[in-house]
Backbone as JSON, one array per atom type, in Angstrom:
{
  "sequence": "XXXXXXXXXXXXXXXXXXXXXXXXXXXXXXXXXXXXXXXXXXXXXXXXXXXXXXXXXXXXXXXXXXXXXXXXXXXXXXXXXXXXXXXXXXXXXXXXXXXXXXXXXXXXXXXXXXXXXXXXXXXXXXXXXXXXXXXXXXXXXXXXXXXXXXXXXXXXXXXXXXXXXXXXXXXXXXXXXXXXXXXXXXXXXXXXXXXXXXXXXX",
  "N": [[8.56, -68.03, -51.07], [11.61, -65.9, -51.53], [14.74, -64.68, -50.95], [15.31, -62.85, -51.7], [12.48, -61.41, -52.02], [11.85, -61.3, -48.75], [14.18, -59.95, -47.79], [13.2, -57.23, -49.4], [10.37, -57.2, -48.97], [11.28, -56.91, -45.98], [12.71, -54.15, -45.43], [11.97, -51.34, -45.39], [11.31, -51.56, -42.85], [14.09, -52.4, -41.77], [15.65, -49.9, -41.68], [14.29, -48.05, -40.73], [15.02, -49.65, -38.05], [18.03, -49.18, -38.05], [17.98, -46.82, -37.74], [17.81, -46.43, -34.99], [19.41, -47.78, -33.87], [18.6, -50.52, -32.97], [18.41, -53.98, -33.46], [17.01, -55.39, -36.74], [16.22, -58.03, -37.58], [14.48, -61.05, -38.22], [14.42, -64.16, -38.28], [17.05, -64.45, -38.73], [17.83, -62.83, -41.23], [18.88, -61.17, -43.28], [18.14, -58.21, -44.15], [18.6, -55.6, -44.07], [20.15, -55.39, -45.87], [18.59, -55.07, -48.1], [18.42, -52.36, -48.61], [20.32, -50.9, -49.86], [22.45, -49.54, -49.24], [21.48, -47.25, -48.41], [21.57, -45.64, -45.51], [20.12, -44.7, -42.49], [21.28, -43.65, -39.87], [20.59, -42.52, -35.85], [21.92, -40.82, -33.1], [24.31, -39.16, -32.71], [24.73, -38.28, -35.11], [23.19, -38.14, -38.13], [23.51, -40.06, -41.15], [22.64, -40.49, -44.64], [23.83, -42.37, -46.95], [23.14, -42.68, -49.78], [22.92, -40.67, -50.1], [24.94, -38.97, -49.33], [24.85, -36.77, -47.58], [24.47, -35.52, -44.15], [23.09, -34.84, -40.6], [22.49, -33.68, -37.74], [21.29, -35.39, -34.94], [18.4, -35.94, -32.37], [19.42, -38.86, -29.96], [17.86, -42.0, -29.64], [15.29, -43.84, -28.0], [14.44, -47.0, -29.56], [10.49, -47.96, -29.55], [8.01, -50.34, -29.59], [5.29, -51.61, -29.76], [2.76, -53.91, -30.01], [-0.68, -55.08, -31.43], [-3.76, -56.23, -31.86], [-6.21, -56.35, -33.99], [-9.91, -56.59, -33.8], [-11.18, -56.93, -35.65], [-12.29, -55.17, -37.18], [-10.95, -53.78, -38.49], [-9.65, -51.41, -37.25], [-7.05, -51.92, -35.47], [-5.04, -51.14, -37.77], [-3.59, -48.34, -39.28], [-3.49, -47.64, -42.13], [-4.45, -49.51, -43.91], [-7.51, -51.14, -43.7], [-9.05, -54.44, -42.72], [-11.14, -55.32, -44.38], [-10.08, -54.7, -46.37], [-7.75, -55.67, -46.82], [-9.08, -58.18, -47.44], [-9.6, -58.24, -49.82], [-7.36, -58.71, -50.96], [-6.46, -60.92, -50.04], [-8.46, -63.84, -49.52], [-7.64, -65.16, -47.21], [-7.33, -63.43, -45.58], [-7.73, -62.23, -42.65], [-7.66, -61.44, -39.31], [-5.74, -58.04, -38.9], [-2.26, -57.97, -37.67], [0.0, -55.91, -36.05], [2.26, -54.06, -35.45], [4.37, -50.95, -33.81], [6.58, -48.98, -33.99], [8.73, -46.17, -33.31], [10.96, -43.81, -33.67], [13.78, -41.25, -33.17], [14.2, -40.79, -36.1], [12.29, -41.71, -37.28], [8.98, -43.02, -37.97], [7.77, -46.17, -37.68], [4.63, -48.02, -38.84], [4.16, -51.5, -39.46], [1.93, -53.83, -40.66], [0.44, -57.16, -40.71], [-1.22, -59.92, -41.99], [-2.71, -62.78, -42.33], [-0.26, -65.51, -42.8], [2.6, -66.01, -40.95], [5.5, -63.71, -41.12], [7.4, -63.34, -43.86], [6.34, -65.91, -44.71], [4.39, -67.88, -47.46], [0.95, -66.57, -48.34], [0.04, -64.12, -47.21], [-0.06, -60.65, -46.23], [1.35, -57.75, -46.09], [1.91, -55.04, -45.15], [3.8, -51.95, -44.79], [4.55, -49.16, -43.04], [6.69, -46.44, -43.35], [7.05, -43.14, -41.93], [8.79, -41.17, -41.99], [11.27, -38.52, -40.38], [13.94, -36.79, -40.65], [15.54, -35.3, -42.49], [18.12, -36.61, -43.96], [17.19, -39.46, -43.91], [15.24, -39.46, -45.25], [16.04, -39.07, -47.82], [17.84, -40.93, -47.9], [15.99, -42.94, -48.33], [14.8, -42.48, -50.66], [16.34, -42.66, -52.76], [17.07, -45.7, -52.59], [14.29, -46.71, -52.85], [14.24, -46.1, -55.38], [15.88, -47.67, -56.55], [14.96, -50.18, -56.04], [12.23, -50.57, -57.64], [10.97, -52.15, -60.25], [9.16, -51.52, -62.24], [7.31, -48.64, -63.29], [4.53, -47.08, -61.9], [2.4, -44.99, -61.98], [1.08, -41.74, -60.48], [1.5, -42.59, -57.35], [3.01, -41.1, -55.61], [6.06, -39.01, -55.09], [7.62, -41.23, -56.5], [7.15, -44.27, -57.12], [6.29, -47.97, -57.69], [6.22, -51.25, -59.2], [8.19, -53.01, -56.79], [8.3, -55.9, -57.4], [6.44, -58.67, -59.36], [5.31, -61.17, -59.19], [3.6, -64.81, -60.06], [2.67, -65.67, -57.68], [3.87, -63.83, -55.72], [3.75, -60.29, -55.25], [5.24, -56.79, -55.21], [4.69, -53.38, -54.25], [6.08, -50.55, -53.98], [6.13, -46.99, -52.45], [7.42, -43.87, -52.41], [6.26, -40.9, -50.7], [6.26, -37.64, -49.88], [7.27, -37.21, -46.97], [6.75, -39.87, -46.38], [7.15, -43.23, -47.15], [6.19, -46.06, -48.52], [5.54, -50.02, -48.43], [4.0, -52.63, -49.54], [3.26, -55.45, -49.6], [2.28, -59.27, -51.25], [1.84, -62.49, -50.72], [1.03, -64.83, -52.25], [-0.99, -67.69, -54.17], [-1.35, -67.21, -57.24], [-1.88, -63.94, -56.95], [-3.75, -60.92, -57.27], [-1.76, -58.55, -59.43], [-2.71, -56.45, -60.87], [-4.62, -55.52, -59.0], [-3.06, -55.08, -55.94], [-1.49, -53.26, -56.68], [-3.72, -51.01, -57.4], [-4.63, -50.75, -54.53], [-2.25, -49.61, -53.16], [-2.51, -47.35, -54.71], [-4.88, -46.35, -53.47], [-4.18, -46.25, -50.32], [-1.9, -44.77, -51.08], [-3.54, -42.19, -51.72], [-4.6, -41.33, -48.91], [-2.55, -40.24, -47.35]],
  "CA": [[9.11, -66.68, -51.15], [12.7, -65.95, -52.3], [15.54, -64.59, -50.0], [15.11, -61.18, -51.95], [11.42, -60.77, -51.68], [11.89, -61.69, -47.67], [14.84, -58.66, -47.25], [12.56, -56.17, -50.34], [9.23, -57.02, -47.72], [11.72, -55.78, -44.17], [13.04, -53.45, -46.21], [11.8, -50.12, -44.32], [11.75, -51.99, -40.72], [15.32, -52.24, -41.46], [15.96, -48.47, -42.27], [14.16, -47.26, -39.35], [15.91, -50.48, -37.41], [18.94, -48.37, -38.24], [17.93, -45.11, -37.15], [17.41, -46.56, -33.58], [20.34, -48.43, -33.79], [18.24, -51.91, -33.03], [18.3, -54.84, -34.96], [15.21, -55.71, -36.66], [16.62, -59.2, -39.0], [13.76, -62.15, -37.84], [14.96, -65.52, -38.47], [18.33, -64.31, -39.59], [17.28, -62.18, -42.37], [19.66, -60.07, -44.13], [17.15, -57.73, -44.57], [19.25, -54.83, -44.22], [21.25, -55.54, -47.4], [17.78, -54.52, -49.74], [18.27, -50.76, -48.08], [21.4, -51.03, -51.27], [23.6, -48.62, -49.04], [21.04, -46.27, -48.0], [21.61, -46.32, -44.79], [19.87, -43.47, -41.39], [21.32, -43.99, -38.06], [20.66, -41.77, -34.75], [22.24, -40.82, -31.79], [25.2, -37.73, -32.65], [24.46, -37.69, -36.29], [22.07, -39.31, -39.21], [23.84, -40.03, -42.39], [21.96, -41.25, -46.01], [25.28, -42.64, -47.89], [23.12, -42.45, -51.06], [22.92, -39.05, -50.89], [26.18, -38.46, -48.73], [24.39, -36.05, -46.75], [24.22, -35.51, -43.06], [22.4, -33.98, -40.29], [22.29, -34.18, -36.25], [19.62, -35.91, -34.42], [19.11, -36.57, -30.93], [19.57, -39.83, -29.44], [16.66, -42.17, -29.72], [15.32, -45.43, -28.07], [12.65, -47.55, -30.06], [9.67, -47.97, -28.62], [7.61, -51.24, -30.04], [4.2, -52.41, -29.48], [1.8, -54.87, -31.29], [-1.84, -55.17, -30.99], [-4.59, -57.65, -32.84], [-7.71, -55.85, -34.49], [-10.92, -56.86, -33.42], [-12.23, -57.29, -37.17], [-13.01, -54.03, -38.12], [-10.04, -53.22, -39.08], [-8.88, -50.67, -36.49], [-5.71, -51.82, -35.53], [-4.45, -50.68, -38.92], [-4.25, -47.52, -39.5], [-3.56, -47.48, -42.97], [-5.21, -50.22, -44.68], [-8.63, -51.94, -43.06], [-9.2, -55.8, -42.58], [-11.51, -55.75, -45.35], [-9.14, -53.9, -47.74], [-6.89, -56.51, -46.75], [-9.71, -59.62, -47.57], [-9.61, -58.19, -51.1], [-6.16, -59.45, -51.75], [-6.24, -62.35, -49.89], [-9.53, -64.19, -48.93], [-7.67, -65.65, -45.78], [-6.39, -62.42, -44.59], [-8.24, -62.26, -41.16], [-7.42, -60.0, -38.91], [-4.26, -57.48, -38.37], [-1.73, -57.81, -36.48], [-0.32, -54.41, -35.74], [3.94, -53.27, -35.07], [4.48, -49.96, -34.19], [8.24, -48.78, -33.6], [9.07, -44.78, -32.96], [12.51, -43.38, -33.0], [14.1, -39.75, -33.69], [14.6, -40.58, -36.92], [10.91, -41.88, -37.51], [8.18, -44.07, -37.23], [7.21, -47.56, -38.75], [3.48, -49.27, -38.39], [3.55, -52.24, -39.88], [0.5, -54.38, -40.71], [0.44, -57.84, -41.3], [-2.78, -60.15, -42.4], [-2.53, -63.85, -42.65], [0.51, -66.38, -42.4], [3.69, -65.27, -40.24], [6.28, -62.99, -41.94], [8.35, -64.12, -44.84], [5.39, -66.66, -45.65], [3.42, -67.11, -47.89], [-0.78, -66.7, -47.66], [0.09, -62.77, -46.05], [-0.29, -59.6, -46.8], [2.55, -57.59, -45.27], [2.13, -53.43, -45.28], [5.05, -51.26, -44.05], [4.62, -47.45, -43.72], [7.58, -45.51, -42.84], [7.34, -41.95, -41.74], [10.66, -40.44, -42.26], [10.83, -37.16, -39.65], [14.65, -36.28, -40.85], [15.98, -35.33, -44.29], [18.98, -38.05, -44.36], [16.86, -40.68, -43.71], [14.35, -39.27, -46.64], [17.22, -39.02, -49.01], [18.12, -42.28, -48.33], [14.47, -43.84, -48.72], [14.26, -42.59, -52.2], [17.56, -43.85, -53.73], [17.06, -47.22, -52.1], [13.25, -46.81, -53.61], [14.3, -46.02, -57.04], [16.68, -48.99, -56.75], [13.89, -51.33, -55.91], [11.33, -50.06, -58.63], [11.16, -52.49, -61.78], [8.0, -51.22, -63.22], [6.59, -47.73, -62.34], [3.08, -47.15, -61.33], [2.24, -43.55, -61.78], [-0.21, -41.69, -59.31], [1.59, -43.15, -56.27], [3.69, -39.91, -55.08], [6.86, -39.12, -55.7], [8.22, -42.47, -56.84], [6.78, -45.87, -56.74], [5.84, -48.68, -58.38], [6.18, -52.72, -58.46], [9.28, -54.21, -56.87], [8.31, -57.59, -57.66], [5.72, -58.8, -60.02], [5.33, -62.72, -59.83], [2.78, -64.93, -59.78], [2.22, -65.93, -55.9], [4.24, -62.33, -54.7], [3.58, -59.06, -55.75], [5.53, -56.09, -54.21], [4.57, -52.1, -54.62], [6.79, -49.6, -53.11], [6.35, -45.32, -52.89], [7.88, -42.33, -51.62], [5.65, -39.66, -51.04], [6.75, -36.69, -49.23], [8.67, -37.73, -46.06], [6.15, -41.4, -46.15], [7.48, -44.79, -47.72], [5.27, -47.3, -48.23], [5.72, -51.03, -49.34], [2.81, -53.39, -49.71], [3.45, -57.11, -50.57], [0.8, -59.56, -50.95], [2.13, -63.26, -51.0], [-0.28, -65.89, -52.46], [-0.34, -68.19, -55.51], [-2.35, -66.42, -58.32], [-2.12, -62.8, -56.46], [-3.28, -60.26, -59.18], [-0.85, -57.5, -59.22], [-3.56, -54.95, -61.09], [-5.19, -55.17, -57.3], [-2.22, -54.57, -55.13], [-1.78, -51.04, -57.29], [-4.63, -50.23, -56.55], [-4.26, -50.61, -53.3], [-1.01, -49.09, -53.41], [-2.77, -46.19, -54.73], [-5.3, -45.85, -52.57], [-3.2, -45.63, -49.66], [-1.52, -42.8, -51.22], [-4.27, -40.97, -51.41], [-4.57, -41.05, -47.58], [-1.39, -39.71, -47.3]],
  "C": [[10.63, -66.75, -51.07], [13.59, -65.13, -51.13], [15.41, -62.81, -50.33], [14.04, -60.86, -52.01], [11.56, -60.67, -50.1], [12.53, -60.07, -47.78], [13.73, -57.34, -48.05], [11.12, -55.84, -48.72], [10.06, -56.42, -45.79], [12.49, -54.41, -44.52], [13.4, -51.71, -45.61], [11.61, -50.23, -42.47], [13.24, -52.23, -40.76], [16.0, -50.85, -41.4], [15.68, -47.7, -40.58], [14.81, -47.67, -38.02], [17.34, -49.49, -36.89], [19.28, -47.62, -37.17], [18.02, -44.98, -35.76], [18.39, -47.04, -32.65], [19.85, -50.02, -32.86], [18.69, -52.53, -34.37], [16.74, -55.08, -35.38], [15.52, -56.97, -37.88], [16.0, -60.3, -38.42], [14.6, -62.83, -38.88], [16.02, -65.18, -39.74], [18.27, -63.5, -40.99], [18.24, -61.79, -42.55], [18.98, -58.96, -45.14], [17.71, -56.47, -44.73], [20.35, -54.39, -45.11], [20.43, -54.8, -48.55], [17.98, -52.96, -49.63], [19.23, -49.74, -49.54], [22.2, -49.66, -50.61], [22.95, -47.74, -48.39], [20.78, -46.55, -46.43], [21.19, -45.02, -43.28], [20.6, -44.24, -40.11], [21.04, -42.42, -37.05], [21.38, -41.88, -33.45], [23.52, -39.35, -31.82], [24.78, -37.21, -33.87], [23.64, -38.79, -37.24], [22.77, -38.63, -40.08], [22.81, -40.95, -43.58], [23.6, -41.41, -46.67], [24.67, -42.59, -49.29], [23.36, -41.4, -51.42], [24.31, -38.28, -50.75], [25.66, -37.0, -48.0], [23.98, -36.68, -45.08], [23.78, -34.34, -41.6], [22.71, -34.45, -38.43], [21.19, -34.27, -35.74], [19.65, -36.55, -33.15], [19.05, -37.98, -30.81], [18.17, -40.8, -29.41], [16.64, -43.73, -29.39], [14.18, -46.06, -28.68], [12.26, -47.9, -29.07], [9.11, -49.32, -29.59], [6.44, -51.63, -29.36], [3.42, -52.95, -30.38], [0.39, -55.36, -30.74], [-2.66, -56.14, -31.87], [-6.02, -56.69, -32.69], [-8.29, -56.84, -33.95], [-11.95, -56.88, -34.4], [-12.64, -56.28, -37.77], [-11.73, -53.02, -38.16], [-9.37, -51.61, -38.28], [-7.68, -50.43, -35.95], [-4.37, -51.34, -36.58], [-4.68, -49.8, -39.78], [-4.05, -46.82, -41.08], [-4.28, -47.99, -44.21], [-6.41, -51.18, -43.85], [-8.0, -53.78, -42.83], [-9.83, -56.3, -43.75], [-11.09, -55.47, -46.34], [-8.09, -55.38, -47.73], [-7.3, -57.73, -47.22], [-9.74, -59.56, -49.16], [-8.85, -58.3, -51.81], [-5.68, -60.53, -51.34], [-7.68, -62.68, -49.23], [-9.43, -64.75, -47.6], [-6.93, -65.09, -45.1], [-6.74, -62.39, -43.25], [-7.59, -60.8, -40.62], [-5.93, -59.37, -38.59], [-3.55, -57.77, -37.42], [-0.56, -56.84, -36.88], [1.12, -54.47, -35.2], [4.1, -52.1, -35.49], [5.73, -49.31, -33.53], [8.33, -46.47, -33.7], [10.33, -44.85, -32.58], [12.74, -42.03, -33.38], [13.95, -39.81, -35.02], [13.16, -40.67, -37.87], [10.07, -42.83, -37.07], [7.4, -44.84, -38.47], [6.21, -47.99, -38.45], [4.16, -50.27, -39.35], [2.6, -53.41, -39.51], [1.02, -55.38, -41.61], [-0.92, -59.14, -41.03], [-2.04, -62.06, -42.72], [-1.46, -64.96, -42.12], [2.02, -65.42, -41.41], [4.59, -64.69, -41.35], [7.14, -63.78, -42.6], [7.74, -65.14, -45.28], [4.95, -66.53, -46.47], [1.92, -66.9, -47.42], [-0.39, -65.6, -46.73], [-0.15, -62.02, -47.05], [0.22, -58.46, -46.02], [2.44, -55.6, -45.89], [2.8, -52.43, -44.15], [5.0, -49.73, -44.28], [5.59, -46.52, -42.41], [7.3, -43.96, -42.44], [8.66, -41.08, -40.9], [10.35, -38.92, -41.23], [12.36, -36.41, -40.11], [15.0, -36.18, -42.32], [17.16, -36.18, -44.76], [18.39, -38.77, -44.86], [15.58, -40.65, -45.4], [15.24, -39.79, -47.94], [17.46, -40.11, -49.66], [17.04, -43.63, -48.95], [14.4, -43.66, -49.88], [15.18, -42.98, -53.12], [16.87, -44.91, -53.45], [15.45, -47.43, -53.04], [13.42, -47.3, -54.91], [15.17, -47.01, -57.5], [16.04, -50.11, -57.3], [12.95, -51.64, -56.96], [11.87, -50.94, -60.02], [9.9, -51.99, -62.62], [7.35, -50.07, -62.41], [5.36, -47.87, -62.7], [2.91, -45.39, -61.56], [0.87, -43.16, -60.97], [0.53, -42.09, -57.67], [2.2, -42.1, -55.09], [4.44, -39.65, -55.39], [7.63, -39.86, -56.48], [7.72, -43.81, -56.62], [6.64, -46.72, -58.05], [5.87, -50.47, -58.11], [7.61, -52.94, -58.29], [9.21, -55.32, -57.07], [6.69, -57.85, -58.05], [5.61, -60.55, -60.36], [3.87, -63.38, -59.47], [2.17, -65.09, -58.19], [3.1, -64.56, -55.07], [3.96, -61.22, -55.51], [3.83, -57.78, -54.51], [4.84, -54.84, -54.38], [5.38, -51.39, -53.91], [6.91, -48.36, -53.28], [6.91, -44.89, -52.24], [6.81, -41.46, -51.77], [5.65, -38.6, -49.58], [7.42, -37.21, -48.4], [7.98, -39.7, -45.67], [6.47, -42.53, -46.81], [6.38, -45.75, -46.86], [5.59, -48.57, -49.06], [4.57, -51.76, -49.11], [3.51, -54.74, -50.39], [2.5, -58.14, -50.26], [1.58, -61.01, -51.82], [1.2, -64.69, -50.88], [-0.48, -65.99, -53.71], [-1.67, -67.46, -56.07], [-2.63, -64.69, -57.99], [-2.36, -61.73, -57.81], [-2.76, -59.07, -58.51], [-1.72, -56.11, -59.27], [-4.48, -54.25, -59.43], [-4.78, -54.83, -56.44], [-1.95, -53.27, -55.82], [-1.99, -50.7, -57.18], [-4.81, -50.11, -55.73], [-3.67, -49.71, -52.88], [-1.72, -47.08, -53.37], [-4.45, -45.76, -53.68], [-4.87, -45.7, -50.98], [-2.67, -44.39, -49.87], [-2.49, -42.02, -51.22], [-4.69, -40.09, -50.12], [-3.77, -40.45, -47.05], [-1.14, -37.75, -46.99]]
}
């Protein structure tokens, strides 16, 4: 995996990172560079620089906990264990980061090898609670987006289309979601669908 799938996959744990004013860059990442400017912070005021809009928001400390399903896919409350075995056969079970700040709140869900590996399956769902931080999610989206996907919500489609990674990334209403699914031969037409069934939960 490539230095820009790595920052594309922390992508929205850096955004909300932001908003909290933590860091969130594992093993040195520069993960906060794929955001392309769009950028929420909290504590007097939340600015989006894509949009150049700003708003006041109170003060906010993340919160962080991480849990390990028990196989039936409970710890993850967006995509199962077995949703997850259907894009990788050695997904196993979740393991579960869930961050809260004023500005919003991040699960992510990851299935297989440690982050930035490959052999994972890495799902990030933002829920945006301010309109900066929205603003800024859907520039930075529509940045990311080389091939749209229609059906997904307001905006999505594949950020990255190779053979062993395959990204997806939507907006839909104040929710960003990215999905990446790193493993040699991954078929893309399956993470889409994915992709879109998620949104429908939405």
């Amino acid at each position: 995996m490539n230095a820009r799938t790595f920052g594309l996959g922390l992508f929205v744990v850096a955004l909300v990172a932001a908003c909290s004013g933590t860091s969130a860059t594992p093993s040195g990442s520069a993960a906060a560079s794929a955001i392309s400017g769009a950028t929420a912070s909290t504590g007097t005021s939340a600015s989006a620089s894509a949009s150049g809009s700003s708003a006041s928001a109170p003060s906010a400390t993340a919160t962080a906990t991480a849990v390990a399903s028990s196989g039936d896919g409970s710890a993850c409350t967006f995509m199962s264990d077995s949703d997850a075995l259907t894009l990788f056969s050695g997904a196993g079970k979740a393991q579960k980061t869930f961050v809260d700040t004023a500005a919003g709140s991040v699960t992510s869900c990851r299935w297989g090898a440690p982050l930035g590996q490959q052999n994972s399956v890495i799902l990030v769902v933002d829920q945006l609670k301010i309109a900066p931080a929205i603003a800024g999610a859907k520039a930075a989206i529509a940045k990311l987006i080389t091939e749209q996907i229609s059906g997904l919500g307001d905006d999505g489609g594949f950020a990255l289309k190779h053979a062993d990674s395959v990204e997806v990334v939507f907006i839909k209403g104040p929710t960003t979601v990215l999905l990446t699914v790193s493993v040699a031969g991954v078929d893309a037409d399956a993470v889409a669908a994915m992709a879109m069934k998620i949104a429908a939960t939405l």
